[in-house]
CSV table of C-alpha atoms in Angstrom, one decimal:
chain,number,residue,atom,x,y,z
A,15,MET,CA,-96.7,138.4,-75.6
A,16,GLY,CA,-100.2,137.3,-74.5
A,17,TRP,CA,-102.4,139.1,-72.0
A,18,PRO,CA,-101.8,138.3,-68.3
A,19,PHE,CA,-104.7,136.5,-66.6
A,20,SER,CA,-105.5,136.0,-63.0
A,21,PRO,CA,-106.1,132.5,-61.6
A,22,SER,CA,-109.9,133.2,-61.7
A,23,GLY,CA,-109.6,133.8,-65.4
A,24,ALA,CA,-110.1,137.5,-65.2
A,25,LEU,CA,-107.8,139.8,-67.0
A,26,ALA,CA,-105.0,140.9,-64.7
A,27,LEU,CA,-103.5,144.2,-65.5
A,28,GLY,CA,-100.9,146.2,-63.8
A,29,ALA,CA,-101.6,149.9,-63.2
A,30,PRO,CA,-99.6,151.2,-66.2
A,31,GLN,CA,-101.0,148.6,-68.5
A,32,ALA,CA,-104.5,149.2,-67.3
A,33,ARG,CA,-104.1,152.9,-68.0
A,34,THR,CA,-102.9,152.1,-71.5
A,35,VAL,CA,-105.9,149.9,-72.3
A,36,SER,CA,-108.2,152.4,-70.7
A,37,GLY,CA,-106.7,155.1,-72.9
A,38,LEU,CA,-107.1,153.0,-76.1
A,39,VAL,CA,-110.7,152.3,-75.3
A,40,SER,CA,-111.3,156.0,-74.6
A,41,ALA,CA,-109.6,157.1,-77.8
A,42,TYR,CA,-111.7,154.6,-79.8
A,43,ALA,CA,-114.9,155.9,-78.2
A,44,ASP,CA,-113.9,159.5,-79.0
A,45,ARG,CA,-113.3,158.5,-82.6
A,46,LEU,CA,-116.7,156.9,-82.9
A,47,GLU,CA,-118.3,159.9,-81.3
A,48,ARG,CA,-116.6,162.3,-83.7
A,49,ALA,CA,-117.5,160.1,-86.7
A,50,GLU,CA,-121.1,160.0,-85.6
A,51,GLN,CA,-121.1,163.8,-85.2
A,52,LEU,CA,-119.7,164.2,-88.8
A,53,ARG,CA,-122.4,161.7,-90.1
A,54,THR,CA,-125.1,163.7,-88.3
A,55,ARG,CA,-124.0,166.9,-90.0
A,56,ALA,CA,-123.8,165.2,-93.3
A,57,VAL,CA,-127.5,164.2,-93.1
A,58,GLY,CA,-128.5,167.8,-93.5
A,59,SER,CA,-126.0,168.6,-96.3
A,60,TRP,CA,-127.3,165.6,-98.3
A,61,LYS,CA,-130.9,166.7,-97.7
A,62,LEU,CA,-132.0,163.6,-95.8
A,63,PRO,CA,-134.8,163.8,-93.3
A,64,LYS,CA,-133.2,161.3,-91.0
A,65,ALA,CA,-129.8,159.6,-90.6
A,66,PRO,CA,-129.5,156.1,-92.1
A,67,LEU,CA,-130.1,153.5,-89.5
A,68,ARG,CA,-127.0,151.7,-88.4
A,69,ALA,CA,-126.8,148.1,-89.5
A,70,PRO,CA,-126.6,145.4,-86.7
A,71,ALA,CA,-123.3,143.7,-86.0
A,72,PRO,CA,-122.6,141.1,-88.7
A,73,PRO,CA,-123.5,137.6,-87.8
A,74,ARG,CA,-120.8,135.5,-86.2
A,75,LYS,CA,-121.6,132.8,-88.6
A,76,LYS,CA,-122.8,133.6,-92.1
A,77,PRO,CA,-126.1,132.1,-93.0
A,78,GLU,CA,-126.1,129.0,-95.1
A,79,LEU,CA,-127.1,129.8,-98.7
A,80,ALA,CA,-129.2,127.7,-101.0
A,81,THR,CA,-130.5,128.4,-104.5
A,82,GLU,CA,-133.9,130.0,-104.3
A,83,ARG,CA,-137.0,128.3,-105.8
A,84,GLY,CA,-137.3,128.8,-109.6
A,85,HIS,CA,-133.5,129.1,-110.1
A,86,ILE,CA,-131.1,126.6,-111.5
A,87,THR,CA,-129.3,124.4,-109.0
A,88,GLY,CA,-127.0,121.5,-109.0
A,89,LYS,CA,-124.0,119.8,-107.4
A,90,GLY,CA,-121.0,122.0,-107.4
A,91,LEU,CA,-122.9,125.1,-108.7
A,92,PRO,CA,-122.9,128.3,-106.8
A,93,PRO,CA,-126.2,129.2,-105.2
A,94,VAL,CA,-128.4,131.8,-106.9
A,95,ILE,CA,-130.1,134.2,-104.5
A,96,THR,CA,-132.2,137.3,-104.6
A,97,GLN,CA,-132.4,137.7,-100.8
A,98,VAL,CA,-130.1,136.8,-97.9
A,99,PRO,CA,-131.6,134.5,-95.3
A,100,THR,CA,-131.7,136.7,-92.2
A,101,GLU,CA,-134.2,138.0,-89.7
A,102,ASP,CA,-132.2,141.2,-89.3
A,103,LYS,CA,-134.0,144.3,-90.6
A,104,VAL,CA,-131.2,144.9,-93.0
A,105,VAL,CA,-131.0,145.3,-96.8
A,106,PHE,CA,-128.1,145.5,-99.2
A,107,LEU,CA,-127.2,148.0,-101.9
A,108,THR,CA,-125.4,146.8,-105.0
A,109,ILE,CA,-124.3,148.9,-107.9
A,110,ASP,CA,-123.6,147.5,-111.3
A,111,ASP,CA,-121.3,148.1,-114.3
A,112,GLY,CA,-119.1,151.1,-113.5
A,113,ALA,CA,-120.1,153.4,-116.4
A,114,GLU,CA,-120.7,156.6,-114.4
A,115,LYS,CA,-117.8,157.7,-112.0
A,116,ASP,CA,-119.4,160.4,-109.9
A,117,PRO,CA,-117.0,161.7,-107.2
A,118,GLU,CA,-120.0,163.0,-105.3
A,119,LEU,CA,-121.1,159.4,-104.9
A,120,LEU,CA,-117.9,158.6,-103.1
A,121,ARG,CA,-118.1,161.6,-100.9
A,122,MET,CA,-121.8,160.9,-100.0
A,123,MET,CA,-121.1,157.3,-99.1
A,124,ARG,CA,-118.1,158.2,-97.1
A,125,GLU,CA,-119.7,161.0,-95.1
A,126,LEU,CA,-122.9,159.0,-94.4
A,127,ASP,CA,-120.9,155.7,-93.9
A,128,ILE,CA,-123.2,153.7,-96.1
A,129,PRO,CA,-121.9,150.2,-97.1
A,130,TYR,CA,-122.3,148.9,-100.6
A,131,SER,CA,-121.0,146.5,-103.2
A,132,SER,CA,-120.0,147.3,-106.8
A,133,PHE,CA,-120.3,144.7,-109.5
A,134,LEU,CA,-117.9,145.9,-112.3
A,135,THR,CA,-117.8,145.3,-116.0
A,136,ASP,CA,-114.4,145.9,-117.5
A,137,TYR,CA,-115.3,147.6,-120.7
A,138,VAL,CA,-117.0,150.5,-118.9
A,139,SER,CA,-114.7,150.6,-115.9
A,140,ARG,CA,-111.3,150.3,-117.5
A,141,ASP,CA,-110.9,154.0,-118.3
A,142,ASP,CA,-110.6,154.8,-114.6
A,143,TYR,CA,-110.0,151.9,-112.2
A,144,GLY,CA,-108.4,154.4,-109.9
A,145,TYR,CA,-112.0,155.6,-109.0
A,146,PHE,CA,-112.9,152.0,-107.9
A,147,ARG,CA,-109.6,151.6,-106.0
A,148,THR,CA,-110.6,154.7,-104.0
A,149,MET,CA,-114.0,153.2,-103.5
A,150,ARG,CA,-112.5,150.0,-102.2
A,151,LYS,CA,-110.1,151.9,-100.0
A,152,GLU,CA,-113.0,153.7,-98.4
A,153,GLY,CA,-114.8,150.5,-97.6
A,154,ALA,CA,-116.9,149.4,-100.6
A,155,ARG,CA,-116.4,145.8,-101.9
A,156,ILE,CA,-115.8,145.0,-105.6
A,157,GLN,CA,-117.4,142.1,-107.3
A,158,ASN,CA,-117.6,140.6,-110.9
A,159,HIS,CA,-120.1,141.7,-113.6
A,160,SER,CA,-118.2,140.2,-116.6
A,161,VAL,CA,-115.7,141.7,-119.1
A,162,THR,CA,-118.1,143.0,-121.9
A,163,HIS,CA,-121.6,142.7,-120.4
A,164,LYS,CA,-122.9,140.2,-122.9
A,165,GLU,CA,-126.0,138.1,-122.2
A,166,MET,CA,-124.5,135.0,-120.9
A,167,PRO,CA,-127.0,132.3,-122.2
A,168,ARG,CA,-126.1,133.5,-125.8
A,169,LEU,CA,-122.5,132.4,-125.2
A,170,SER,CA,-120.9,129.0,-125.2
A,171,LEU,CA,-119.5,127.6,-122.0
A,172,ALA,CA,-115.9,128.5,-123.0
A,173,GLU,CA,-117.0,132.1,-123.9
A,174,GLN,CA,-118.8,132.4,-120.6
A,175,ARG,CA,-115.8,131.1,-118.7
A,176,LYS,CA,-113.6,133.7,-120.5
A,177,GLU,CA,-116.0,136.6,-119.6
A,178,ILE,CA,-116.1,135.6,-115.9
A,179,CYS,CA,-112.5,134.3,-115.4
A,180,ASP,CA,-110.9,137.2,-117.3
A,181,GLN,CA,-112.8,139.7,-115.2
A,182,GLN,CA,-111.7,137.9,-112.0
A,183,ASP,CA,-108.1,138.3,-113.1
A,184,ILE,CA,-108.6,141.9,-114.1
A,185,LEU,CA,-110.2,142.9,-110.8
A,186,GLU,CA,-107.5,141.0,-108.8
A,187,LYS,CA,-104.9,143.0,-110.7
A,188,GLU,CA,-106.6,146.4,-110.6
A,189,ILE,CA,-108.3,146.3,-107.1
A,190,GLY,CA,-106.1,143.9,-105.2
A,191,GLU,CA,-108.6,141.1,-104.4
A,192,ARG,CA,-110.3,138.4,-106.3
A,193,PRO,CA,-114.1,138.6,-106.2
A,194,THR,CA,-116.2,135.9,-104.6
A,195,MET,CA,-119.5,136.9,-106.4
A,196,PHE,CA,-120.6,137.2,-110.0
A,197,ARG,CA,-123.8,138.9,-111.1
A,198,PRO,CA,-124.7,138.0,-114.7
A,199,PRO,CA,-125.6,141.0,-117.0
A,200,TYR,CA,-129.4,141.5,-117.2
A,201,GLY,CA,-129.7,138.7,-114.6
A,202,ALA,CA,-129.7,136.3,-117.4
A,203,TYR,CA,-127.9,133.0,-116.9
A,204,ASN,CA,-128.1,129.3,-117.6
A,205,ARG,CA,-126.4,126.1,-116.2
A,206,ASP,CA,-123.2,126.9,-118.2
A,207,THR,CA,-123.1,130.3,-116.5
A,208,LEU,CA,-123.1,128.7,-113.1
A,209,LYS,CA,-120.6,126.0,-114.1
A,210,ALA,CA,-118.2,128.7,-115.5
A,211,ALA,CA,-118.6,130.8,-112.4
A,212,ALA,CA,-117.7,127.9,-110.2
A,213,GLU,CA,-114.7,127.1,-112.3
A,214,CYS,CA,-113.6,130.8,-111.9
A,215,GLY,CA,-113.8,130.6,-108.1
A,216,VAL,CA,-117.2,132.3,-107.6
A,217,ASP,CA,-119.0,131.3,-104.4
A,218,VAL,CA,-122.5,132.9,-105.0
A,219,VAL,CA,-124.5,134.5,-107.8
A,220,PRO,CA,-126.6,137.3,-106.2
A,221,LEU,CA,-129.5,138.7,-108.2
A,222,TRP,CA,-132.0,141.2,-106.7
A,223,THR,CA,-135.4,141.8,-105.3
A,224,ALA,CA,-135.7,145.6,-106.0
A,225,GLU,CA,-134.1,148.1,-108.4
A,226,ALA,CA,-133.4,151.7,-107.6
A,227,PHE,CA,-133.3,154.7,-109.9
A,228,ALA,CA,-132.8,158.4,-109.3
A,229,ASP,CA,-136.6,159.0,-109.1
A,230,ARG,CA,-138.2,155.7,-108.2
A,231,MET,CA,-138.0,152.2,-106.9
A,232,GLU,CA,-139.1,149.2,-108.9
A,233,TRP,CA,-140.2,146.2,-106.8
A,234,GLY,CA,-140.0,142.5,-107.6
A,235,ARG,CA,-142.8,141.8,-105.2
A,236,GLY,CA,-146.4,143.2,-105.4
A,237,ASP,CA,-146.4,144.7,-101.9
A,238,GLY,CA,-143.8,147.4,-102.8
A,239,LYS,CA,-142.0,146.9,-99.5
A,240,LEU,CA,-138.5,145.8,-98.4
A,241,HIS,CA,-138.1,142.5,-96.6
A,242,PRO,CA,-135.2,141.3,-94.4
A,243,GLY,CA,-132.1,140.5,-96.5
A,244,ASP,CA,-133.4,142.0,-99.7
A,245,ILE,CA,-130.7,142.8,-102.3
A,246,ILE,CA,-131.2,146.2,-104.1
A,247,LEU,CA,-129.8,146.7,-107.6
A,248,THR,CA,-128.9,149.9,-109.1
A,249,HIS,CA,-126.4,151.1,-111.7
A,250,PHE,CA,-123.6,153.6,-112.2
A,251,ARG,CA,-125.7,156.2,-114.1
A,252,GLY,CA,-125.9,160.0,-114.3
A,253,LYS,CA,-128.3,162.7,-115.4
A,254,GLY,CA,-127.8,161.9,-119.0
A,255,GLN,CA,-129.5,158.5,-118.6
A,256,TRP,CA,-131.6,159.0,-115.5
A,257,GLY,CA,-132.6,162.6,-115.3
A,258,GLY,CA,-131.0,162.5,-111.9
A,259,SER,CA,-127.7,161.8,-110.2
A,260,MET,CA,-126.1,158.9,-108.3
A,261,THR,CA,-126.6,160.9,-105.1
A,262,ASP,CA,-130.3,161.3,-105.9
A,263,MET,CA,-130.5,157.5,-106.2
A,264,VAL,CA,-128.8,157.0,-102.8
A,265,ARG,CA,-131.0,159.6,-101.2
A,266,LEU,CA,-134.1,157.7,-102.4
A,267,VAL,CA,-132.8,154.3,-101.2
A,268,VAL,CA,-131.8,155.7,-97.8
A,269,ARG,CA,-135.1,157.4,-97.3
A,270,THR,CA,-137.1,154.4,-98.4
A,271,ALA,CA,-135.1,152.0,-96.2
A,272,THR,CA,-135.2,154.3,-93.2
A,273,GLU,CA,-138.9,155.0,-93.5
A,274,GLN,CA,-139.5,151.2,-93.5
A,275,GLY,CA,-137.2,150.6,-90.5
A,276,TYR,CA,-134.3,149.0,-92.4
A,277,ALA,CA,-130.6,149.6,-92.2
A,278,ILE,CA,-128.3,149.2,-95.2
A,279,GLY,CA,-125.7,146.5,-94.5
A,280,ARG,CA,-122.7,145.1,-96.2
A,281,LEU,CA,-123.6,142.1,-98.4
A,282,GLU,CA,-120.2,140.5,-97.8
A,283,ASP,CA,-120.8,140.5,-94.1
A,284,TYR,CA,-123.6,138.0,-94.7
A,285,VAL,CA,-122.5,136.2,-97.8
């Protein structure tokens, strides 16, 4: 049954119905306030000087994507990007491969309400896809990073298609949705990579403008600063590889973004 409207076009509600709507709005506001209180308390427990900035509302219409200068382009090929075209002071955190499965990462991202996208490789993720199902349930998005993490240009078109399409199938089965993005291992690709990705249903190939580690940021630009729409790369790694934890990495990214006036947004809201 639709909402009743007055002749003037205004919403016309009877008293009981008005009270119901008012109660729903009030309950929603209360939930938001409680969530923000929990987030504020989490800032201290995760040793952050400030709360992460809240991302702006997603655009009503996603920006039109085009392959960036210096990258391979062609009719029917998905665009290759390192940055989302936007004027919003927002950047995007993406985590590759799936090797380290730190439960503290899930807790930190949940408590601080930080959006992120994971690009999974099957051979290091398959021992615990349950970890990534939990991640997806809590709001992260799951994308494709190939089956075996081979350098794509070293493979034939058929081999690349298998690496990408098989991982599409695996993630659809394990996570419950088919990815729309593919990130080639090492950022290495050729025209066959893009052709195979298109044949496997991939809409965009996102690379990156900065890389985060537990103890430092590495910049693709000489100014060492974030810019609107930047895509940040990091990996599922632990102290054995980094000398730091996944939560150390997130702390560094959040601190860097916040100090520079940027919020962390969800890549899929823009792409």
